[in-house]
Amino acid sequence: MYDVIVIGAGVTGASIARRLSRYKLNILILEKEIDVSMGASKANSAIVHGGYAESHDELRGRICYKGRVEFNKLNQELNFGFLENGSLVLAFDEDDEKELNKLYKMGLENNLDDIEIINQEKLRQIEPNVSDDAISALYCKGAGVCSPYEYVIALVENAIENGAELKLQSEVVDIKKEEDIFKVKTSDDNTYEGKFVINASGLNGAKISSMITETDFTIHPRSGEYLLMQKGTGEKIKQVLFQTPSPKSKGILVTRTYHNNLLLGPDAIDEEEIDLGTHIERLAEIYKLGLKSVKDDVIDLKKFIRSFAGLRPASSTGDFIIENTKTSGFINVVGIQSPGITSSPEVAKIVENILKDLNLNLEDDPSYNPYRKPIIEYKDLEDFNKVKDKIDLPLGNPERLVCRCEQVSEKTIRDAMNRGIPCLTFDSIKRRTRSGMGFCQGNFCRQRVLEVMEDETGEKILNRKFDSEHSGISRINKKDINNFIKELEEKNLEE
């Protein structure tokens, strides 16, 4: 019997499980995928938002800033990678400046104390490579970037360290409530009993909810595509650069990632069906819009390494849904799109208070440990000539470099595999260690990583089909996007 069953191991479910693991509770996390952070939490802008972009009338507007101010402490505890580098919303004309004033007022209503509208002179002082066409900006000093999948992994690892259980590849197929006990059946024909159930299942939020309670909302996928450049390209941008937002999106951004790649995107398209592929016309438009924010030499498509798409679980209400349902004890935490990562610490507190109001005994666990050692920390790459001899060290040598581009050692991979979450695919190691995230995108290290994994477990890795390169998802490559942009530019010159 579990006190709490959490459905979904994205950022929402992970934050809730980790928050509750400080108490003497039996907690179970159920995740349908082969790893944690496999949905919206994996593929997004990775921004820790300021808290000015949503109205105070919306729950997400009221809690974004409250979540944001927790991130420095969370990173000190969990070591997932957070950089408080600030954000700028750029204005290019008078209409944009009117929008900045609206955002500024919303920020004040949401209790922000670190925002200001700055003029062209100050803008260029703090962001030298911003476009000459930008005339002013909304500056939020405390916004930043994080590594989102590392954040989720850290949350779950710490929850497990503090007694929570995780079941992967366990899709929920049925939920019943008999007397005061929930019975949650999974795709592997197991049934788990719990006193409370938290529905944090992302895109499946409405589907899961309708299994057990009256559900008056829908969840639909809203896709956003991105262009990612190689490591080191992020150095030209200091802050997160937004353009003025639209009703669906916070605007195309140009930013460095936590690990210093340049990132452009996303657009926002409401989808009928789930599509994780990327599309050349959409990426070309993102590139074109990104150029508007920065000087001409900032974005170099020759350094492009990857395109990807993320799906946000947009609710029909347009806001976060966090509530005890008519089937009391079944708690919906759904529709958590942007700023879901930023809000996640506060979302967890709200759920904690709901459970408290429902008389769940939250007794502090004196053995609770909030700290989790990092798997990796941010580093600049060393001179390759100084480390190349480590590539040919024998299997089993901890110092052997398995990944050449990101300079990942064998001991780092083995460490990642022994932290409570089963690592069953190359991509699981990729997200934890950055093996395969460099210039060659795993062409050199894929088999080397699998070799270490198989040596560590003594078993053949059978789940290679789950890795992104073999998933059947179509992604636009470097050659395609460069040729397409070149053709567009030539056509424009002719016209």
Tab-separated table of C-alpha atoms in Angstrom:
chain	number	residue	atom	x	y	z
A	1	MET	CA	0.000	0.000	0.000
A	2	TYR	CA	1.355	3.388	-1.033
A	3	ASP	CA	0.459	6.688	0.565
A	4	VAL	CA	0.825	8.523	-2.748
A	5	ILE	CA	1.016	7.272	-6.333
A	6	VAL	CA	2.362	9.838	-8.794
A	7	ILE	CA	1.523	9.243	-12.458
A	8	GLY	CA	4.189	10.761	-14.685
A	9	ALA	CA	7.915	11.355	-14.253
A	10	GLY	CA	8.248	14.665	-16.046
A	11	VAL	CA	9.149	17.838	-14.229
A	12	THR	CA	5.764	18.097	-12.503
A	13	GLY	CA	5.589	14.546	-11.172
A	14	ALA	CA	9.281	14.577	-10.285
A	15	SER	CA	8.976	17.836	-8.339
A	16	ILE	CA	5.969	16.534	-6.410
A	17	ALA	CA	7.626	13.210	-5.604
A	18	ARG	CA	10.804	14.895	-4.432
A	19	ARG	CA	8.870	17.421	-2.313
A	20	LEU	CA	6.881	14.652	-0.610
A	21	SER	CA	9.945	12.458	-0.051
A	22	ARG	CA	10.890	14.667	2.914
A	23	TYR	CA	8.040	13.040	4.836
A	24	LYS	CA	7.493	9.533	6.189
A	25	LEU	CA	5.487	8.417	3.173
A	26	ASN	CA	5.476	5.462	0.816
A	27	ILE	CA	5.635	7.061	-2.640
A	28	LEU	CA	5.389	5.375	-6.038
A	29	ILE	CA	6.138	7.070	-9.360
A	30	LEU	CA	4.675	5.443	-12.477
A	31	GLU	CA	6.100	6.384	-15.882
A	32	LYS	CA	5.000	4.923	-19.194
A	33	GLU	CA	8.272	5.672	-21.031
A	34	ILE	CA	11.659	3.976	-20.794
A	35	ASP	CA	13.206	6.871	-18.842
A	36	VAL	CA	12.160	9.922	-16.866
A	37	SER	CA	11.802	13.333	-18.548
A	38	MET	CA	10.717	11.899	-21.888
A	39	GLY	CA	7.904	14.337	-22.729
A	40	ALA	CA	7.616	18.114	-22.587
A	41	SER	CA	10.297	18.235	-19.890
A	42	LYS	CA	12.929	16.922	-22.297
A	43	ALA	CA	12.465	19.153	-25.337
A	44	ASN	CA	11.815	22.792	-24.474
A	45	SER	CA	13.504	26.175	-24.261
A	46	ALA	CA	15.110	25.363	-20.879
A	47	ILE	CA	14.323	28.874	-19.629
A	48	VAL	CA	13.759	29.693	-15.976
A	49	HIS	CA	11.281	32.454	-16.740
A	50	GLY	CA	11.036	35.794	-15.005
A	51	GLY	CA	7.328	35.674	-14.173
A	52	TYR	CA	6.030	38.671	-16.129
A	53	ALA	CA	4.566	36.958	-19.204
A	54	GLU	CA	1.335	35.645	-17.649
A	55	SER	CA	-1.459	37.605	-16.045
A	56	HIS	CA	-1.943	37.617	-12.276
A	57	ASP	CA	-5.474	36.412	-13.007
A	58	GLU	CA	-3.978	33.087	-14.076
A	59	LEU	CA	-2.564	30.551	-11.628
A	60	ARG	CA	0.582	30.213	-13.730
A	61	GLY	CA	1.063	33.977	-13.525
A	62	ARG	CA	0.766	33.982	-9.734
A	63	ILE	CA	3.194	31.127	-9.106
A	64	CYS	CA	5.919	31.492	-11.770
A	65	TYR	CA	8.008	33.991	-9.794
A	66	LYS	CA	7.541	31.999	-6.587
A	67	GLY	CA	8.996	28.986	-8.368
A	68	ARG	CA	11.782	30.946	-10.024
A	69	VAL	CA	13.269	32.217	-6.772
A	70	GLU	CA	13.697	28.619	-5.571
A	71	PHE	CA	16.100	27.652	-8.361
A	72	ASN	CA	19.384	28.821	-6.834
A	73	LYS	CA	18.710	26.782	-3.705
A	74	LEU	CA	17.481	23.801	-5.712
A	75	ASN	CA	20.625	23.842	-7.815
A	76	GLN	CA	22.809	24.040	-4.708
A	77	GLU	CA	21.049	20.934	-3.406
A	78	LEU	CA	20.642	18.913	-6.603
A	79	ASN	CA	23.449	20.097	-8.919
A	80	PHE	CA	21.490	19.915	-12.181
A	81	GLY	CA	22.795	23.092	-13.812
A	82	PHE	CA	21.230	26.547	-13.458
A	83	LEU	CA	22.617	29.862	-14.688
A	84	GLU	CA	20.980	33.103	-13.560
A	85	ASN	CA	21.984	35.160	-16.597
A	86	GLY	CA	18.900	37.378	-17.015
A	87	SER	CA	16.439	37.879	-19.858
A	88	LEU	CA	15.549	40.670	-22.273
A	89	VAL	CA	12.299	41.160	-24.184
A	90	LEU	CA	13.267	43.285	-27.168
A	91	ALA	CA	11.215	46.111	-28.678
A	92	PHE	CA	11.749	47.178	-32.284
A	93	ASP	CA	8.972	49.774	-32.659
A	94	GLU	CA	6.325	51.704	-30.697
A	95	ASP	CA	3.853	48.812	-30.730
A	96	ASP	CA	6.492	46.564	-29.185
A	97	GLU	CA	7.174	49.180	-26.521
A	98	LYS	CA	3.473	49.199	-25.612
A	99	GLU	CA	3.746	45.443	-25.172
A	100	LEU	CA	6.791	45.897	-22.911
A	101	ASN	CA	4.766	48.194	-20.682
A	102	LYS	CA	2.016	45.570	-20.416
A	103	LEU	CA	4.566	42.913	-19.479
A	104	TYR	CA	6.176	45.250	-16.955
A	105	LYS	CA	2.838	45.891	-15.264
A	106	MET	CA	2.054	42.171	-15.167
A	107	GLY	CA	5.457	41.564	-13.621
A	108	LEU	CA	4.743	44.069	-10.867
A	109	GLU	CA	1.326	42.492	-10.249
A	110	ASN	CA	3.124	39.133	-9.928
A	111	ASN	CA	5.439	40.668	-7.278
A	112	LEU	CA	8.649	40.740	-9.301
A	113	ASP	CA	11.286	43.023	-7.815
A	114	ASP	CA	13.994	42.705	-10.469
A	115	ILE	CA	12.478	44.032	-13.706
A	116	GLU	CA	12.902	47.321	-15.511
A	117	ILE	CA	12.446	48.765	-18.967
A	118	ILE	CA	15.828	49.851	-20.274
A	119	ASN	CA	16.767	52.182	-23.112
A	120	GLN	CA	18.923	51.497	-26.131
A	121	GLU	CA	22.129	52.630	-24.441
A	122	LYS	CA	21.821	50.354	-21.410
A	123	LEU	CA	20.608	47.508	-23.613
A	124	ARG	CA	23.849	47.593	-25.584
A	125	GLN	CA	25.923	47.814	-22.424
A	126	ILE	CA	24.561	44.566	-21.049
A	127	GLU	CA	24.107	42.792	-24.417
A	128	PRO	CA	26.690	44.013	-26.964
A	129	ASN	CA	25.584	41.616	-29.711
A	130	VAL	CA	21.923	42.611	-29.685
A	131	SER	CA	20.496	43.842	-32.987
A	132	ASP	CA	21.041	47.505	-33.857
A	133	ASP	CA	17.309	47.658	-34.614
A	134	ALA	CA	16.294	47.014	-31.002
A	135	ILE	CA	15.256	50.302	-29.378
A	136	SER	CA	14.503	49.188	-25.802
A	137	ALA	CA	13.893	46.081	-23.717
A	138	LEU	CA	12.259	44.661	-20.623
A	139	TYR	CA	15.132	43.416	-18.472
A	140	CYS	CA	14.623	40.740	-15.824
A	141	LYS	CA	17.828	40.190	-13.896
A	142	GLY	CA	16.875	36.952	-12.127
A	143	ALA	CA	15.688	34.892	-15.097
A	144	GLY	CA	18.011	32.251	-16.466
A	145	VAL	CA	18.600	28.911	-18.125
A	146	CYS	CA	18.809	25.386	-16.782
A	147	SER	CA	19.349	21.888	-18.084
A	148	PRO	CA	15.735	20.639	-17.948
A	149	TYR	CA	16.205	16.896	-18.335
A	150	GLU	CA	19.116	16.971	-15.851
A	151	TYR	CA	16.779	18.810	-13.469
A	152	VAL	CA	14.140	16.075	-13.721
A	153	ILE	CA	16.727	13.318	-13.409
A	154	ALA	CA	18.136	15.000	-10.292
A	155	LEU	CA	14.677	15.373	-8.732
A	156	VAL	CA	13.851	11.701	-9.276
A	157	GLU	CA	17.261	10.468	-8.154
A	158	ASN	CA	16.883	12.449	-4.936
A	159	ALA	CA	13.325	11.218	-4.385
A	160	ILE	CA	14.544	7.621	-4.809
A	161	GLU	CA	17.445	8.282	-2.428
A	162	ASN	CA	14.815	9.356	0.090
A	163	GLY	CA	12.688	6.242	-0.311
A	164	ALA	CA	10.410	6.784	-3.312
A	165	GLU	CA	9.986	3.971	-5.835
A	166	LEU	CA	10.022	4.368	-9.616
A	167	LYS	CA	8.460	2.022	-12.164
A	168	LEU	CA	9.392	2.717	-15.782
A	169	GLN	CA	7.533	1.343	-18.822
A	170	SER	CA	4.415	1.226	-16.644
A	171	GLU	CA	1.622	2.984	-18.509
A	172	VAL	CA	-1.545	3.470	-16.480
A	173	VAL	CA	-4.461	1.739	-18.192
A	174	ASP	CA	-7.154	1.797	-15.512
A	175	ILE	CA	-7.921	3.429	-12.156
A	176	LYS	CA	-10.621	2.422	-9.693
A	177	LYS	CA	-11.495	3.595	-6.197
A	178	GLU	CA	-12.849	1.000	-3.793
A	179	GLU	CA	-13.890	2.442	-0.459
A	180	ASP	CA	-10.985	4.795	0.296
A	181	ILE	CA	-8.296	3.003	-1.722
A	182	PHE	CA	-7.265	3.667	-5.322
A	183	LYS	CA	-6.289	0.713	-7.485
A	184	VAL	CA	-4.048	1.734	-10.376
A	185	LYS	CA	-3.516	-0.859	-13.104
A	186	THR	CA	-0.544	-0.607	-15.488
A	187	SER	CA	0.245	-1.967	-18.922
A	188	ASP	CA	2.444	-4.732	-17.485
A	189	ASP	CA	-0.654	-6.104	-15.709
A	190	ASN	CA	0.375	-4.936	-12.254
A	191	THR	CA	-2.058	-3.212	-9.906
A	192	TYR	CA	-0.842	-0.771	-7.275
A	193	GLU	CA	-2.917	0.401	-4.312
A	194	GLY	CA	-2.660	3.884	-2.906
A	195	LYS	CA	-4.455	6.328	-0.611
A	196	PHE	CA	-3.916	9.277	-2.988
A	197	VAL	CA	-3.175	9.544	-6.709
A	198	ILE	CA	-1.490	12.516	-8.381
A	199	ASN	CA	-2.161	12.821	-12.110
A	200	ALA	CA	0.918	14.530	-13.578
A	201	SER	CA	0.794	12.737	-16.912
A	202	GLY	CA	1.351	15.645	-19.294
A	203	LEU	CA	-0.278	15.130	-22.684
A	204	ASN	CA	-2.239	12.189	-21.272
A	205	GLY	CA	-3.654	14.317	-18.460
A	206	ALA	CA	-7.275	14.330	-19.665
A	207	LYS	CA	-7.160	10.655	-20.656
A	208	ILE	CA	-5.926	9.593	-17.215
A	209	SER	CA	-8.364	11.909	-15.442
A	210	SER	CA	-11.347	10.511	-17.341
A	211	MET	CA	-10.525	6.994	-16.121
A	212	ILE	CA	-11.646	7.851	-12.604
A	213	THR	CA	-13.427	11.197	-12.384
A	214	GLU	CA	-15.574	13.772	-14.142
A	215	THR	CA	-13.302	15.632	-16.555
A	216	ASP	CA	-14.377	18.931	-18.110
A	217	PHE	CA	-11.153	19.861	-19.901
A	218	THR	CA	-9.069	18.604	-22.792
A	219	ILE	CA	-5.325	18.532	-23.365
A	220	HIS	CA	-3.864	18.995	-26.832
A	221	PRO	CA	-0.265	19.077	-28.087
A	222	ARG	CA	1.226	22.428	-29.039
A	223	SER	CA	4.469	21.860	-30.904
A	224	GLY	CA	7.534	24.053	-31.023
A	225	GLU	CA	10.631	23.465	-33.129
A	226	TYR	CA	14.222	24.481	-32.385
A	227	LEU	CA	17.627	24.963	-33.986
A	228	LEU	CA	20.650	24.020	-31.854
A	229	MET	CA	24.257	25.017	-32.564
A	230	GLN	CA	27.442	23.352	-31.348
A	231	LYS	CA	28.987	23.938	-27.935
A	232	GLY	CA	30.730	27.275	-27.536
A	233	THR	CA	28.376	29.169	-29.857
A	234	GLY	CA	26.410	30.463	-26.880
A	235	GLU	CA	29.288	32.718	-25.813
A	236	LYS	CA	28.111	35.546	-28.066
A	237	ILE	CA	24.874	35.992	-26.100
A	238	LYS	CA	24.828	36.846	-22.401
A	239	GLN	CA	21.079	37.051	-21.653
A	240	VAL	CA	18.048	35.167	-22.918
A	241	LEU	CA	16.726	37.269	-25.818
A	242	PHE	CA	12.971	37.221	-26.415
A	243	GLN	CA	10.894	39.083	-28.951
A	244	THR	CA	7.508	40.452	-27.928
A	245	PRO	CA	5.101	37.567	-27.356
A	246	SER	CA	2.058	36.335	-29.248
A	247	PRO	CA	-1.113	34.847	-27.697
A	248	LYS	CA	0.370	31.335	-28.083
A	249	SER	CA	4.076	31.893	-27.522
A	250	LYS	CA	6.527	34.024	-25.584
A	251	GLY	CA	8.128	34.823	-28.932
A	252	ILE	CA	11.097	33.418	-30.806
A	253	LEU	CA	14.112	33.421	-28.525
A	254	VAL	CA	17.857	33.396	-29.051
A	255	THR	CA	19.740	32.127	-26.032
A	256	ARG	CA	22.694	30.186	-24.798
A	257	THR	CA	21.913	26.872	-23.170
A	258	TYR	CA	23.347	25.985	-19.787
A	259	HIS	CA	26.076	24.019	-21.578
A	260	ASN	CA	26.840	26.964	-23.901
A	261	ASN	CA	25.145	25.968	-27.144
A	262	LEU	CA	23.224	28.627	-29.061
A	263	LEU	CA	19.493	27.815	-29.242
A	264	LEU	CA	16.804	29.349	-31.467
A	265	GLY	CA	13.053	28.789	-31.229
A	266	PRO	CA	10.360	27.815	-30.642
A	267	ASP	CA	7.435	28.477	-32.889
A	268	ALA	CA	4.000	27.381	-31.646
A	269	ILE	CA	1.646	25.202	-33.693
A	270	ASP	CA	-1.442	23.487	-32.284
A	271	GLU	CA	-1.349	19.898	-33.512
A	272	GLU	CA	-4.121	17.418	-34.258
A	273	GLU	CA	-1.725	14.519	-33.803
A	274	ILE	CA	1.606	14.093	-32.074
A	275	ASP	CA	4.506	14.878	-34.426
A	276	LEU	CA	8.035	15.067	-33.029
A	277	GLY	CA	9.658	15.533	-36.419
A	278	THR	CA	11.065	18.854	-37.617
A	279	HIS	CA	10.062	20.691	-40.782
A	280	ILE	CA	12.335	22.726	-42.989
A	281	GLU	CA	9.894	25.603	-43.626
A	282	ARG	CA	9.277	26.062	-39.919
A	283	LEU	CA	12.973	25.952	-39.065
A	284	ALA	CA	13.776	28.453	-41.811
A	285	GLU	CA	11.194	30.855	-40.382
A	286	ILE	CA	12.656	30.432	-36.887
A	287	TYR	CA	16.116	31.180	-38.269
A	288	LYS	CA	14.815	34.255	-40.079
A	289	LEU	CA	13.069	35.555	-36.948
A	290	GLY	CA	16.101	34.789	-34.781
A	291	LEU	CA	18.281	36.984	-37.002
A	292	LYS	CA	16.063	39.926	-36.063
A	293	SER	CA	17.317	39.853	-32.453
A	294	VAL	CA	21.075	39.795	-32.909
A	295	LYS	CA	23.978	41.084	-34.975
A	296	ASP	CA	24.712	39.336	-38.257
A	297	ASP	CA	27.650	37.230	-37.045
A	298	VAL	CA	25.947	35.669	-34.013
A	299	ILE	CA	23.996	32.886	-35.751
A	300	ASP	CA	26.164	30.691	-37.979
A	301	LEU	CA	24.252	27.811	-39.585
A	302	LYS	CA	27.550	26.116	-40.401
A	303	LYS	CA	27.712	25.351	-36.677
A	304	PHE	CA	24.211	23.874	-36.607
A	305	ILE	CA	24.179	20.358	-35.124
A	306	ARG	CA	20.571	19.437	-34.440
A	307	SER	CA	16.926	20.309	-34.841
A	308	PHE	CA	14.297	19.050	-32.454
A	309	ALA	CA	10.651	19.504	-31.574
A	310	GLY	CA	8.887	19.657	-28.232
A	311	LEU	CA	5.220	19.242	-27.379
A	312	ARG	CA	3.559	21.374	-24.718
A	313	PRO	CA	0.450	19.963	-23.018
A	314	ALA	CA	-1.925	22.888	-23.593
A	315	SER	CA	-5.229	22.686	-21.729
A	316	SER	CA	-8.600	23.901	-22.973
A	317	THR	CA	-8.703	26.197	-19.920
A	318	GLY	CA	-5.557	28.029	-21.030
A	319	ASP	CA	-4.093	27.700	-17.542
A	320	PHE	CA	-2.571	25.206	-15.130
A	321	ILE	CA	-5.098	22.820	-13.577
A	322	ILE	CA	-4.126	21.857	-10.012
A	323	GLU	CA	-7.020	20.560	-7.949
A	324	ASN	CA	-8.538	17.805	-5.907
A	325	THR	CA	-11.219	16.309	-8.143
A	326	LYS	CA	-14.785	15.171	-7.474
A	327	THR	CA	-13.264	11.750	-6.856
A	328	SER	CA	-11.590	13.035	-3.718
A	329	GLY	CA	-7.983	12.012	-3.321
A	330	PHE	CA	-7.400	11.922	-7.069
A	331	ILE	CA	-5.559	15.165	-7.748
A	332	ASN	CA	-5.141	16.588	-11.237
A	333	VAL	CA	-1.926	18.482	-11.934
A	334	VAL	CA	-2.264	18.959	-15.682
A	335	GLY	CA	-2.070	21.535	-18.453
A	336	ILE	CA	1.375	22.394	-17.121
A	337	GLN	CA	2.876	24.054	-20.171
A	338	SER	CA	5.155	27.105	-20.073
A	339	PRO	CA	6.274	28.236	-17.510
A	340	GLY	CA	5.996	24.714	-16.126
A	341	ILE	CA	9.659	24.140	-15.338
A	342	THR	CA	9.960	27.491	-13.584
A	343	SER	CA	6.748	26.953	-11.624
A	344	SER	CA	7.508	23.351	-10.662
A	345	PRO	CA	8.768	24.018	-7.116
A	346	GLU	CA	5.600	25.990	-6.318
A	347	VAL	CA	3.353	23.440	-8.047
A	348	ALA	CA	4.782	20.809	-5.694
A	349	LYS	CA	4.000	22.998	-2.669
A	350	ILE	CA	0.405	23.485	-3.836
A	351	VAL	CA	-0.057	19.720	-4.131
A	352	GLU	CA	1.526	19.245	-0.725
A	353	ASN	CA	-1.037	21.635	0.778
A	354	ILE	CA	-3.924	19.883	-0.977
A	355	LEU	CA	-2.793	16.584	0.534
A	356	LYS	CA	-2.468	18.230	3.935
A	357	ASP	CA	-6.036	19.561	3.658
A	358	LEU	CA	-7.145	16.016	2.790
A	359	ASN	CA	-5.638	14.832	6.092
A	360	LEU	CA	-2.608	12.979	4.761
A	361	ASN	CA	-0.213	12.793	7.704
A	362	LEU	CA	2.925	14.681	6.655
A	363	GLU	CA	5.421	13.739	9.337
A	364	ASP	CA	8.968	14.954	8.738
A	365	ASP	CA	11.486	12.199	8.024
A	366	PRO	CA	14.638	12.945	10.061
A	367	SER	CA	16.744	10.952	7.563
A	368	TYR	CA	15.681	13.127	4.606
A	369	ASN	CA	18.686	14.219	2.557
A	370	PRO	CA	18.031	17.062	0.095
A	371	TYR	CA	21.465	16.800	-1.538
A	372	ARG	CA	22.393	14.980	-4.728
A	373	LYS	CA	25.902	14.890	-6.195
A	374	PRO	CA	26.263	15.976	-9.816
A	375	ILE	CA	26.915	13.500	-12.591
A	376	ILE	CA	28.506	16.259	-14.647
A	377	GLU	CA	29.224	19.921	-14.088
A	378	TYR	CA	29.614	22.660	-16.663
A	379	LYS	CA	33.016	22.616	-18.283
A	380	ASP	CA	34.723	24.128	-21.301
A	381	LEU	CA	36.333	21.541	-23.531
A	382	GLU	CA	40.042	20.945	-23.071
A	383	ASP	CA	42.564	21.205	-25.891
A	384	PHE	CA	42.001	17.932	-27.746
A	385	ASN	CA	45.749	17.319	-28.104
A	386	LYS	CA	46.016	17.149	-24.317
A	387	VAL	CA	43.365	14.452	-23.922
A	388	LYS	CA	43.456	12.454	-27.185
A	389	ASP	CA	45.650	9.710	-25.666
A	390	LYS	CA	42.810	8.852	-23.284
A	391	ILE	CA	40.583	7.758	-26.173
A	392	ASP	CA	42.489	4.539	-26.764
A	393	LEU	CA	42.733	3.465	-23.134
A	394	PRO	CA	41.297	-0.033	-22.571
A	395	LEU	CA	37.713	-0.729	-21.569
A	396	GLY	CA	37.525	-0.642	-17.793
A	397	ASN	CA	39.932	2.257	-17.310
A	398	PRO	CA	37.933	4.992	-15.534
A	399	GLU	CA	39.844	7.757	-17.343
A	400	ARG	CA	39.124	6.393	-20.823
A	401	LEU	CA	37.369	9.025	-22.960
A	402	VAL	CA	34.307	7.359	-24.408
A	403	CYS	CA	32.862	10.474	-26.061
A	404	ARG	CA	35.396	12.536	-27.976
A	405	CYS	CA	33.320	15.642	-28.744
A	406	GLU	CA	32.095	16.264	-25.188
A	407	GLN	CA	35.101	14.570	-23.527
A	408	VAL	CA	33.067	12.175	-21.370
A	409	SER	CA	34.977	9.572	-19.382
A	410	GLU	CA	34.048	5.984	-18.693
A	411	LYS	CA	33.769	6.630	-14.943
A	412	THR	CA	31.111	9.303	-15.625
A	413	ILE	CA	29.016	6.844	-17.621
A	414	ARG	CA	29.292	4.169	-14.942
A	415	ASP	CA	28.347	6.695	-12.270
A	416	ALA	CA	25.230	7.698	-14.234
A	417	MET	CA	24.136	4.068	-14.379
A	418	ASN	CA	24.203	3.563	-10.615
A	419	ARG	CA	21.901	6.234	-9.224
A	420	GLY	CA	18.574	4.480	-8.810
A	421	ILE	CA	17.024	5.112	-12.246
A	422	PRO	CA	17.612	2.281	-14.734
A	423	CYS	CA	19.558	3.466	-17.802
A	424	LEU	CA	18.347	1.238	-20.616
A	425	THR	CA	19.264	3.158	-23.771
A	426	PHE	CA	22.063	5.186	-25.296
A	427	ASP	CA	19.857	8.269	-25.037
A	428	SER	CA	19.490	7.791	-21.278
A	429	ILE	CA	23.272	8.099	-20.960
A	430	LYS	CA	23.278	10.984	-23.435
A	431	ARG	CA	20.923	13.028	-21.243
A	432	ARG	CA	22.953	12.368	-18.108
A	433	THR	CA	26.509	12.738	-19.407
A	434	ARG	CA	26.259	14.634	-22.764
A	435	SER	CA	27.812	11.688	-24.610
A	436	GLY	CA	26.600	12.081	-28.189
A	437	MET	CA	25.589	15.734	-27.817
A	438	GLY	CA	28.662	17.131	-29.517
A	439	PHE	CA	29.580	17.969	-33.086
A	440	CYS	CA	29.372	14.405	-34.457
A	441	GLN	CA	26.076	13.679	-32.643
A	442	GLY	CA	27.131	10.233	-31.453
A	443	ASN	CA	28.636	8.874	-34.649
A	444	PHE	CA	31.912	8.257	-32.833
A	445	CYS	CA	30.755	7.315	-29.353
A	446	ARG	CA	27.428	5.501	-29.714
A	447	GLN	CA	28.895	2.001	-29.886
A	448	ARG	CA	31.528	2.888	-27.274
A	449	VAL	CA	28.828	4.016	-24.821
A	450	LEU	CA	26.805	0.855	-25.419
A	451	GLU	CA	29.981	-1.173	-24.829
A	452	VAL	CA	30.449	0.423	-21.408
A	453	MET	CA	26.761	-0.046	-20.563
A	454	GLU	CA	26.887	-3.713	-21.432
A	455	ASP	CA	30.103	-4.177	-19.472
A	456	GLU	CA	28.585	-2.459	-16.440
A	457	THR	CA	25.356	-4.480	-16.435
A	458	GLY	CA	26.635	-7.738	-17.911
A	459	GLU	CA	23.643	-7.677	-20.229
A	460	LYS	CA	23.040	-6.880	-23.886
A	461	ILE	CA	21.378	-3.502	-24.469
A	462	LEU	CA	18.210	-4.496	-26.296
A	463	ASN	CA	16.486	-1.138	-26.355
A	464	ARG	CA	18.450	0.532	-29.141
A	465	LYS	CA	15.242	1.169	-31.079
A	466	PHE	CA	14.200	3.640	-28.366
A	467	ASP	CA	17.135	5.905	-29.143
A	468	SER	CA	16.247	8.993	-31.131
A	469	GLU	CA	18.443	8.105	-34.103
A	470	HIS	CA	16.502	4.883	-34.598
A	471	SER	CA	13.036	6.039	-33.572
A	472	GLY	CA	11.740	6.855	-37.038
A	473	ILE	CA	11.363	10.540	-36.145
A	474	SER	CA	12.323	12.723	-39.097
A	475	ARG	CA	14.675	15.601	-38.254
A	476	ILE	CA	16.073	18.188	-40.631
A	477	ASN	CA	19.863	17.963	-40.832
A	478	LYS	CA	22.640	20.497	-41.311
A	479	LYS	CA	22.970	20.036	-45.065
A	480	ASP	CA	19.223	20.338	-45.681
A	481	ILE	CA	18.711	23.529	-43.683
A	482	ASN	CA	21.789	25.242	-45.116
A	483	ASN	CA	20.789	24.421	-48.695
A	484	PHE	CA	17.214	25.538	-48.102
A	485	ILE	CA	18.260	28.868	-46.578
A	486	LYS	CA	20.733	29.442	-49.417
A	487	GLU	CA	18.005	28.842	-51.998
A	488	LEU	CA	15.671	31.256	-50.209
A	489	GLU	CA	18.343	33.942	-50.083
A	490	GLU	CA	19.147	33.504	-53.789
A	491	LYS	CA	15.469	33.696	-54.659
A	492	ASN	CA	15.065	36.896	-52.644
A	493	LEU	CA	18.036	38.442	-54.450
A	494	GLU	CA	16.495	37.610	-57.822
A	495	GLU	CA	13.232	39.237	-56.808
